């Protein structure tokens, strides 16, 4: 494993505790219902968690690009929408949720792993002291991911993630992580699918981690989830075909790797992109270069009361250069404090 997701790296360092369309800083909306792909959106109530101005911009753009008589019409087969996950569809503070899962797994399995008990960095982390891990930087994080993920079969890993997400709660909000998703963004996903868009996740988070639950809470199936990933090994174990994680090169789906992953796994340039950080900037630039009328949506975390407020004063979800470019290119900047009538469904 040579590389690591920026999302995880950034979080480790914290462990001391529209595009061609054309603003400062500050954790489930409803579970996706059956039939979301054909839900009626004949009126704006389907986006009622949005303030009027951003809602109008979304509705007007969708109307233009789905009208066959419009010069901006986009054929159904080209209606590709991509979204970052951490900080765009669900929370990423105070540390990304997958890193919290990894630490929780480390603590739970530590008593059963004599080799971990001999590791001073892991032993310190189990006790809540993350300074040694922080000091090791990338090397420490790579080692953490290797030791907590290596040799686990896909069934073992999926079951572990499922148990974690079903039982773990946000410390600040005392809610399951399946409820720490942004109501307006889930509404947007539904709205787009009702207009024949295909919605994809393109995230720095681990693809396998997200694929366990994204269909349930976003309506996005596993095969439309793109993320960071490591090496795998296929073998027959006791007569059973088995895929397991193993040490090796790591694809870090962040920054410039996002357009590369879109090309590799989707094969078409998106016409809509949603993100919240500089890590999403290249994906937005790529979407902006579409031959069609495109829309980029950049979330700015400005609401310290209902969620978290951050931009430059963070290493997870750092937003700086993307915000500058968004203003220059008239991308749709979402001030979450003012543009989200509701952040989470429980509020």
Tab-separated table of C-alpha atoms in Angstrom:
chain	number	residue	atom	x	y	z
A	1	UNK	CA	0.000	0.000	0.000
A	2	UNK	CA	1.791	3.110	-1.219
A	3	UNK	CA	-0.877	5.790	-1.193
A	4	UNK	CA	-3.712	6.721	1.098
A	5	UNK	CA	-6.890	8.722	0.720
A	6	UNK	CA	-6.465	12.392	1.514
A	7	UNK	CA	-9.693	12.183	3.482
A	8	UNK	CA	-8.192	9.654	5.869
A	9	UNK	CA	-4.839	11.419	6.012
A	10	UNK	CA	-6.458	14.723	6.809
A	11	UNK	CA	-8.517	13.145	9.540
A	12	UNK	CA	-5.479	11.534	11.094
A	13	UNK	CA	-3.835	14.893	11.347
A	14	UNK	CA	-6.884	16.053	13.324
A	15	UNK	CA	-6.792	13.243	15.834
A	16	UNK	CA	-5.798	15.448	18.711
A	17	UNK	CA	-9.280	15.043	19.908
A	18	UNK	CA	-23.148	25.287	-11.175
A	19	UNK	CA	-20.344	24.762	-13.567
A	20	UNK	CA	-21.181	26.472	-16.846
A	21	UNK	CA	-24.157	28.034	-15.136
A	22	UNK	CA	-23.123	30.371	-12.940
A	23	UNK	CA	-21.533	32.914	-0.576
A	24	UNK	CA	-18.343	32.402	4.350
A	25	UNK	CA	-17.506	29.480	6.867
A	26	UNK	CA	-19.161	27.890	9.454
A	27	UNK	CA	-24.616	14.426	10.676
A	28	UNK	CA	-30.509	10.572	7.749
A	29	UNK	CA	-32.737	12.542	6.060
A	30	UNK	CA	-35.587	10.181	5.410
A	31	UNK	CA	-34.536	6.730	4.314
A	32	UNK	CA	-34.945	6.433	0.546
A	33	UNK	CA	-38.389	5.086	-0.234
A	34	UNK	CA	-39.128	2.340	-2.709
A	35	UNK	CA	-39.889	3.701	-6.141
A	36	UNK	CA	-37.591	6.669	-5.791
A	37	UNK	CA	-36.506	6.349	-9.403
A	38	UNK	CA	-40.004	7.189	-10.618
A	39	UNK	CA	-41.149	9.491	-7.855
A	40	UNK	CA	-43.305	12.381	-9.014
A	41	UNK	CA	-41.607	15.771	-8.960
A	42	UNK	CA	-44.223	17.794	-10.770
A	43	UNK	CA	-43.826	20.593	-8.238
A	44	UNK	CA	-41.038	22.178	-6.243
A	45	UNK	CA	-42.173	20.550	-2.984
A	46	UNK	CA	-39.825	17.695	-3.816
A	47	UNK	CA	-36.998	20.107	-2.982
A	48	UNK	CA	-38.625	21.749	0.009
A	49	UNK	CA	-35.508	21.527	2.211
A	50	UNK	CA	-33.846	24.043	-0.126
A	51	UNK	CA	-34.193	27.804	0.070
A	52	UNK	CA	-36.005	29.376	-2.866
A	53	UNK	CA	-33.033	30.776	-4.802
A	54	UNK	CA	-30.896	27.614	-5.018
A	55	UNK	CA	-34.015	25.505	-5.552
A	56	UNK	CA	-35.009	27.667	-8.512
A	57	UNK	CA	-31.584	27.360	-10.045
A	58	UNK	CA	-31.700	23.576	-9.808
A	59	UNK	CA	-35.253	23.338	-11.126
A	60	UNK	CA	-34.554	25.718	-14.013
A	61	UNK	CA	-31.426	23.822	-15.031
A	62	UNK	CA	-33.169	20.433	-14.898
A	63	UNK	CA	-36.099	21.824	-16.887
A	64	UNK	CA	-33.785	23.180	-19.571
A	65	UNK	CA	-31.678	20.072	-20.009
A	66	UNK	CA	-34.630	17.631	-20.022
A	67	UNK	CA	-36.776	19.569	-22.510
A	68	UNK	CA	-36.391	17.988	-25.945
A	69	UNK	CA	-37.244	21.299	-27.604
A	70	UNK	CA	-34.504	23.136	-25.724
A	71	UNK	CA	-31.096	23.916	-27.177
A	72	UNK	CA	-29.693	22.722	-23.837
A	73	UNK	CA	-31.342	19.286	-24.023
A	74	UNK	CA	-29.238	16.406	-22.692
A	75	UNK	CA	-30.146	12.898	-23.924
A	76	UNK	CA	-31.069	10.455	-21.166
A	77	UNK	CA	-27.996	8.325	-21.796
A	78	UNK	CA	-25.739	11.292	-21.046
A	79	UNK	CA	-27.429	12.461	-17.850
A	80	UNK	CA	-24.611	11.562	-15.478
A	81	UNK	CA	-24.472	13.189	-12.027
A	82	UNK	CA	-21.560	12.631	-9.647
A	83	UNK	CA	-21.323	13.454	-5.948
A	84	UNK	CA	-18.608	13.428	-3.368
A	85	UNK	CA	-19.735	11.745	-0.124
A	86	UNK	CA	-17.884	13.031	2.950
A	87	UNK	CA	-19.045	16.580	3.606
A	88	UNK	CA	-21.337	16.543	0.561
A	89	UNK	CA	-23.917	13.846	1.292
A	90	UNK	CA	-23.107	13.192	4.952
A	91	UNK	CA	-20.935	14.676	7.679
A	92	UNK	CA	-17.157	14.495	7.790
A	93	UNK	CA	-16.486	16.262	11.100
A	94	UNK	CA	-14.902	16.038	13.594
A	95	UNK	CA	-13.216	13.216	11.664
A	96	UNK	CA	-14.466	11.284	8.622
A	97	UNK	CA	-16.875	8.556	9.638
A	98	UNK	CA	-14.843	5.776	8.031
A	99	UNK	CA	-11.840	6.706	10.125
A	100	UNK	CA	-14.077	6.541	13.201
A	101	UNK	CA	-15.145	3.057	12.068
A	102	UNK	CA	-11.495	2.029	11.691
A	103	UNK	CA	-10.586	3.280	15.160
A	104	UNK	CA	-13.634	1.586	16.681
A	105	UNK	CA	-12.675	-1.676	14.961
A	106	UNK	CA	-9.119	-1.331	16.241
A	107	UNK	CA	-10.324	-0.907	19.807
A	108	UNK	CA	-12.796	-3.802	19.580
A	109	UNK	CA	-10.283	-6.275	18.128
A	110	UNK	CA	-7.214	-5.127	20.056
A	111	UNK	CA	-7.611	-7.653	22.938
A	112	UNK	CA	-7.629	-10.480	20.352
A	113	UNK	CA	-4.527	-9.317	18.466
A	114	UNK	CA	-1.226	-9.886	20.334
A	115	UNK	CA	0.688	-8.383	17.419
A	116	UNK	CA	-1.262	-5.135	17.745
A	117	UNK	CA	-0.533	-5.034	21.469
A	118	UNK	CA	3.181	-4.958	20.665
A	119	UNK	CA	2.729	-1.885	18.441
A	120	UNK	CA	3.206	1.319	20.490
A	121	UNK	CA	1.305	3.486	18.001
A	122	UNK	CA	-1.750	1.236	17.872
A	123	UNK	CA	-1.610	0.740	21.635
A	124	UNK	CA	-1.600	4.488	22.150
A	125	UNK	CA	-4.544	4.941	19.749
A	126	UNK	CA	-6.570	2.339	21.630
A	127	UNK	CA	-6.091	4.450	24.764
A	128	UNK	CA	-7.202	7.598	22.937
A	129	UNK	CA	-3.712	9.005	22.433
A	130	UNK	CA	-3.386	9.800	18.729
A	131	UNK	CA	-0.228	11.895	18.932
A	132	UNK	CA	2.102	9.033	17.852
A	133	UNK	CA	-0.204	8.270	14.914
A	134	UNK	CA	-0.277	11.908	13.922
A	135	UNK	CA	3.516	12.146	14.098
A	136	UNK	CA	3.891	9.177	11.732
A	137	UNK	CA	1.693	10.925	9.150
A	138	UNK	CA	1.031	8.891	5.993
A	139	UNK	CA	3.169	5.957	7.136
A	140	UNK	CA	1.212	5.642	10.371
A	141	UNK	CA	-2.127	5.802	8.602
A	142	UNK	CA	-1.083	3.271	5.970
A	143	UNK	CA	0.008	0.935	8.751
A	144	UNK	CA	-3.297	1.442	10.576
A	145	UNK	CA	-5.329	0.675	7.446
A	146	UNK	CA	-3.149	-2.326	6.582
A	147	UNK	CA	-3.456	-3.895	9.997
A	148	UNK	CA	-7.188	-3.301	10.408
A	149	UNK	CA	-8.232	-4.215	6.848
A	150	UNK	CA	-5.720	-6.804	5.643
A	151	UNK	CA	-6.828	-10.444	5.153
A	152	UNK	CA	-10.506	-9.723	5.839
A	153	UNK	CA	-12.902	-11.347	3.375
A	154	UNK	CA	-15.560	-9.254	1.677
A	155	UNK	CA	-18.269	-10.905	3.804
A	156	UNK	CA	-16.337	-10.268	7.010
A	157	UNK	CA	-15.697	-6.658	6.125
A	158	UNK	CA	-19.260	-5.990	4.976
A	159	UNK	CA	-20.706	-7.542	8.135
A	160	UNK	CA	-18.397	-5.454	10.285
A	161	UNK	CA	-19.363	-2.219	8.539
A	162	UNK	CA	-23.058	-3.150	8.680
A	163	UNK	CA	-22.899	-3.770	12.415
A	164	UNK	CA	-21.013	-0.534	12.989
A	165	UNK	CA	-23.349	1.671	11.004
A	166	UNK	CA	-26.406	0.049	12.580
A	167	UNK	CA	-25.206	0.541	16.146
A	168	UNK	CA	-22.861	3.544	16.281
A	169	UNK	CA	-24.139	7.038	16.978
A	170	UNK	CA	-22.801	10.517	16.416
A	171	UNK	CA	-21.419	11.785	19.701
A	172	UNK	CA	-22.575	15.347	19.084
A	173	UNK	CA	-26.093	14.618	17.832
A	174	UNK	CA	-26.700	11.196	19.425
A	175	UNK	CA	-28.067	9.891	16.131
A	176	UNK	CA	-27.120	6.872	13.989
A	177	UNK	CA	-24.747	7.704	11.180
A	178	UNK	CA	-27.498	6.682	8.749
A	179	UNK	CA	-29.264	9.848	9.908
A	180	UNK	CA	-26.222	12.086	9.557
A	181	UNK	CA	-27.008	12.774	5.905
A	182	UNK	CA	-28.121	16.052	4.433
A	183	UNK	CA	-31.852	16.218	3.669
A	184	UNK	CA	-31.513	18.699	0.772
A	185	UNK	CA	-28.904	16.563	-0.944
A	186	UNK	CA	-30.962	13.375	-0.642
A	187	UNK	CA	-33.894	15.307	-2.105
A	188	UNK	CA	-31.661	16.391	-4.967
A	189	UNK	CA	-30.607	12.801	-5.668
A	190	UNK	CA	-34.260	11.756	-5.862
A	191	UNK	CA	-35.169	14.743	-8.013
A	192	UNK	CA	-32.441	13.995	-10.515
A	193	UNK	CA	-33.307	10.299	-10.752
A	194	UNK	CA	-36.945	11.195	-11.333
A	195	UNK	CA	-35.690	13.096	-14.381
A	196	UNK	CA	-33.701	10.121	-15.685
A	197	UNK	CA	-30.299	11.061	-14.326
A	198	UNK	CA	-27.966	8.349	-13.124
A	199	UNK	CA	-26.441	9.309	-9.784
A	200	UNK	CA	-22.940	8.190	-8.828
A	201	UNK	CA	-20.761	8.654	-5.758
A	202	UNK	CA	-17.141	9.586	-6.484
A	203	UNK	CA	-15.468	9.864	-3.103
A	204	UNK	CA	-12.102	9.742	-1.383
A	205	UNK	CA	-13.706	7.375	1.114
A	206	UNK	CA	-13.287	3.630	0.749
A	207	UNK	CA	-15.530	2.167	-1.951
A	208	UNK	CA	-16.114	-1.059	-0.001
A	209	UNK	CA	-17.042	0.855	3.134
A	210	UNK	CA	-19.666	2.940	1.318
A	211	UNK	CA	-21.157	0.141	-0.782
A	212	UNK	CA	-22.579	-1.555	2.316
A	213	UNK	CA	-25.130	1.201	2.976
A	214	UNK	CA	-25.385	3.740	0.112
A	215	UNK	CA	-28.348	2.065	-1.581
A	216	UNK	CA	-30.285	2.096	1.669
A	217	UNK	CA	-29.798	5.732	2.556
A	218	UNK	CA	-29.145	7.433	-0.798
A	219	UNK	CA	-30.766	5.098	-3.319
A	220	UNK	CA	-27.362	4.662	-5.001
A	221	UNK	CA	-26.520	0.987	-5.677
A	222	UNK	CA	-23.030	-0.423	-4.993
A	223	UNK	CA	-22.120	-0.534	-8.683
A	224	UNK	CA	-22.541	3.236	-8.871
A	225	UNK	CA	-20.173	3.891	-5.982
A	226	UNK	CA	-16.592	4.862	-6.816
A	227	UNK	CA	-14.044	5.417	-4.076
A	228	UNK	CA	-10.560	4.678	-2.865
A	229	UNK	CA	-9.560	1.037	-2.916
A	230	UNK	CA	-6.667	-1.311	-2.168
A	231	UNK	CA	-5.534	-4.675	-3.431
A	232	UNK	CA	-7.688	-7.805	-3.385
A	233	UNK	CA	-7.022	-11.517	-3.657
A	234	UNK	CA	-9.329	-14.213	-5.056
A	235	UNK	CA	-8.962	-17.821	-3.916
A	236	UNK	CA	-10.944	-20.939	-3.085
A	237	UNK	CA	-11.154	-21.356	0.701
A	238	UNK	CA	-12.658	-24.637	1.947
A	239	UNK	CA	-14.384	-24.989	-1.402
A	240	UNK	CA	-15.834	-21.458	-1.322
A	241	UNK	CA	-14.800	-18.745	-3.830
A	242	UNK	CA	-13.477	-15.929	-1.653
A	243	UNK	CA	-12.287	-12.362	-2.203
A	244	UNK	CA	-10.092	-10.901	0.545
A	245	UNK	CA	-8.284	-7.646	1.149
A	246	UNK	CA	-4.513	-7.693	1.056
A	247	UNK	CA	-1.585	-5.310	1.239
A	248	UNK	CA	-0.530	-3.593	-1.948
A	249	UNK	CA	-0.917	-0.411	-4.019
A	250	UNK	CA	-3.736	1.905	-2.992
A	251	UNK	CA	-5.833	4.011	-5.360
A	252	UNK	CA	-6.516	7.351	-3.701
A	253	UNK	CA	-9.730	8.688	-5.227
A	254	UNK	CA	-9.165	12.337	-4.420
A	255	UNK	CA	-8.366	15.533	-6.299
A	256	UNK	CA	-7.089	14.782	-9.829
A	257	UNK	CA	-7.765	11.072	-9.328
A	258	UNK	CA	-11.511	11.732	-9.326
A	259	UNK	CA	-11.735	12.601	-13.044
A	260	UNK	CA	-9.482	9.635	-13.752
A	261	UNK	CA	-11.810	7.356	-11.790
A	262	UNK	CA	-14.858	8.772	-13.581
A	263	UNK	CA	-13.240	7.997	-16.921
A	264	UNK	CA	-12.170	4.536	-15.778
A	265	UNK	CA	-15.420	3.416	-14.141
A	266	UNK	CA	-18.188	5.461	-15.765
A	267	UNK	CA	-16.767	6.224	-19.190
A	268	UNK	CA	-18.760	9.413	-19.686
A	269	UNK	CA	-18.188	12.967	-18.596
A	270	UNK	CA	-20.708	14.118	-15.958
A	271	UNK	CA	-23.090	17.005	-16.530
A	272	UNK	CA	-23.708	17.637	-12.823
A	273	UNK	CA	-21.229	17.505	-9.976
A	274	UNK	CA	-21.675	17.994	-6.237
A	275	UNK	CA	-18.789	18.518	-3.824
A	276	UNK	CA	-17.606	20.529	-0.845
A	277	UNK	CA	-13.832	20.822	-0.853
A	278	UNK	CA	-10.685	21.410	-2.842
A	279	UNK	CA	-10.533	17.632	-3.194
A	280	UNK	CA	-13.574	17.930	-5.496
A	281	UNK	CA	-12.241	20.811	-7.583
A	282	UNK	CA	-10.780	18.698	-10.393
A	283	UNK	CA	-14.035	16.738	-10.660
A	284	UNK	CA	-15.909	20.012	-11.019
A	285	UNK	CA	-13.492	21.273	-13.651
A	286	UNK	CA	-13.999	18.020	-15.558
A	287	UNK	CA	-17.773	18.383	-15.359
A	288	UNK	CA	-17.508	22.008	-16.421
A	289	UNK	CA	-15.784	20.912	-19.620
A	290	UNK	CA	-18.824	18.897	-20.749
A	291	UNK	CA	-20.194	19.693	-24.185
A	292	UNK	CA	-23.572	20.058	-22.501
A	293	UNK	CA	-24.919	22.797	-20.234
A	294	UNK	CA	-23.562	21.616	-16.889
A	295	UNK	CA	-24.102	22.415	-13.240
A	296	UNK	CA	-21.586	22.273	-10.397
A	297	UNK	CA	-22.805	22.524	-6.793
A	298	UNK	CA	-20.275	23.403	-4.111
A	299	UNK	CA	-21.364	23.096	-0.470
A	300	UNK	CA	-19.861	25.622	1.919
A	301	UNK	CA	-20.144	24.535	5.553
A	302	UNK	CA	-21.244	27.741	7.248
A	303	UNK	CA	-23.679	26.434	9.885
A	304	UNK	CA	-22.003	25.822	13.245
A	305	UNK	CA	-25.333	25.466	15.062
A	306	UNK	CA	-27.162	22.875	12.930
A	307	UNK	CA	-24.042	21.121	11.629
A	308	UNK	CA	-20.382	22.237	11.536
A	309	UNK	CA	-18.696	25.380	10.274
A	310	UNK	CA	-15.375	24.966	8.462
A	311	UNK	CA	-13.463	25.726	5.300
A	312	UNK	CA	-9.801	26.711	5.547
A	313	UNK	CA	-9.549	25.963	9.282
A	314	UNK	CA	-9.649	22.220	8.794
A	315	UNK	CA	-7.595	19.526	7.159
A	316	UNK	CA	-10.587	17.322	6.371
A	317	UNK	CA	-12.770	19.046	3.822
A	318	UNK	CA	-10.428	21.980	3.246
A	319	UNK	CA	-12.134	24.524	1.003
A	320	UNK	CA	-10.137	27.346	-0.493
A	321	UNK	CA	-9.102	27.238	-4.153
A	322	UNK	CA	-12.347	25.540	-5.227
A	323	UNK	CA	-14.319	28.371	-3.664
A	324	UNK	CA	-12.312	30.926	-5.614
A	325	UNK	CA	-12.833	29.082	-8.890
A	326	UNK	CA	-16.522	28.577	-8.143
A	327	UNK	CA	-16.987	32.327	-7.882
A	328	UNK	CA	-14.999	32.950	-11.049
A	329	UNK	CA	-16.966	30.396	-13.085
A	330	UNK	CA	-20.375	31.042	-11.532
A	331	UNK	CA	-20.688	27.567	-10.098
A	332	UNK	CA	-23.550	27.169	-7.647
A	333	UNK	CA	-22.183	27.887	-4.161
A	334	UNK	CA	-24.442	26.591	-1.401
A	335	UNK	CA	-24.166	28.539	1.841
A	336	UNK	CA	-25.521	25.790	4.081
A	337	UNK	CA	-26.627	28.162	6.825
A	338	UNK	CA	-28.794	30.185	4.455
A	339	UNK	CA	-29.525	27.805	1.569
A	340	UNK	CA	-30.559	24.703	3.533
A	341	UNK	CA	-33.934	25.171	5.241
A	342	UNK	CA	-33.247	21.857	6.928
A	343	UNK	CA	-29.903	20.111	7.343
A	344	UNK	CA	-30.916	16.768	8.869
A	345	UNK	CA	-34.351	15.127	8.910
A	346	UNK	CA	-34.399	15.045	12.730
A	347	UNK	CA	-34.062	18.823	13.040
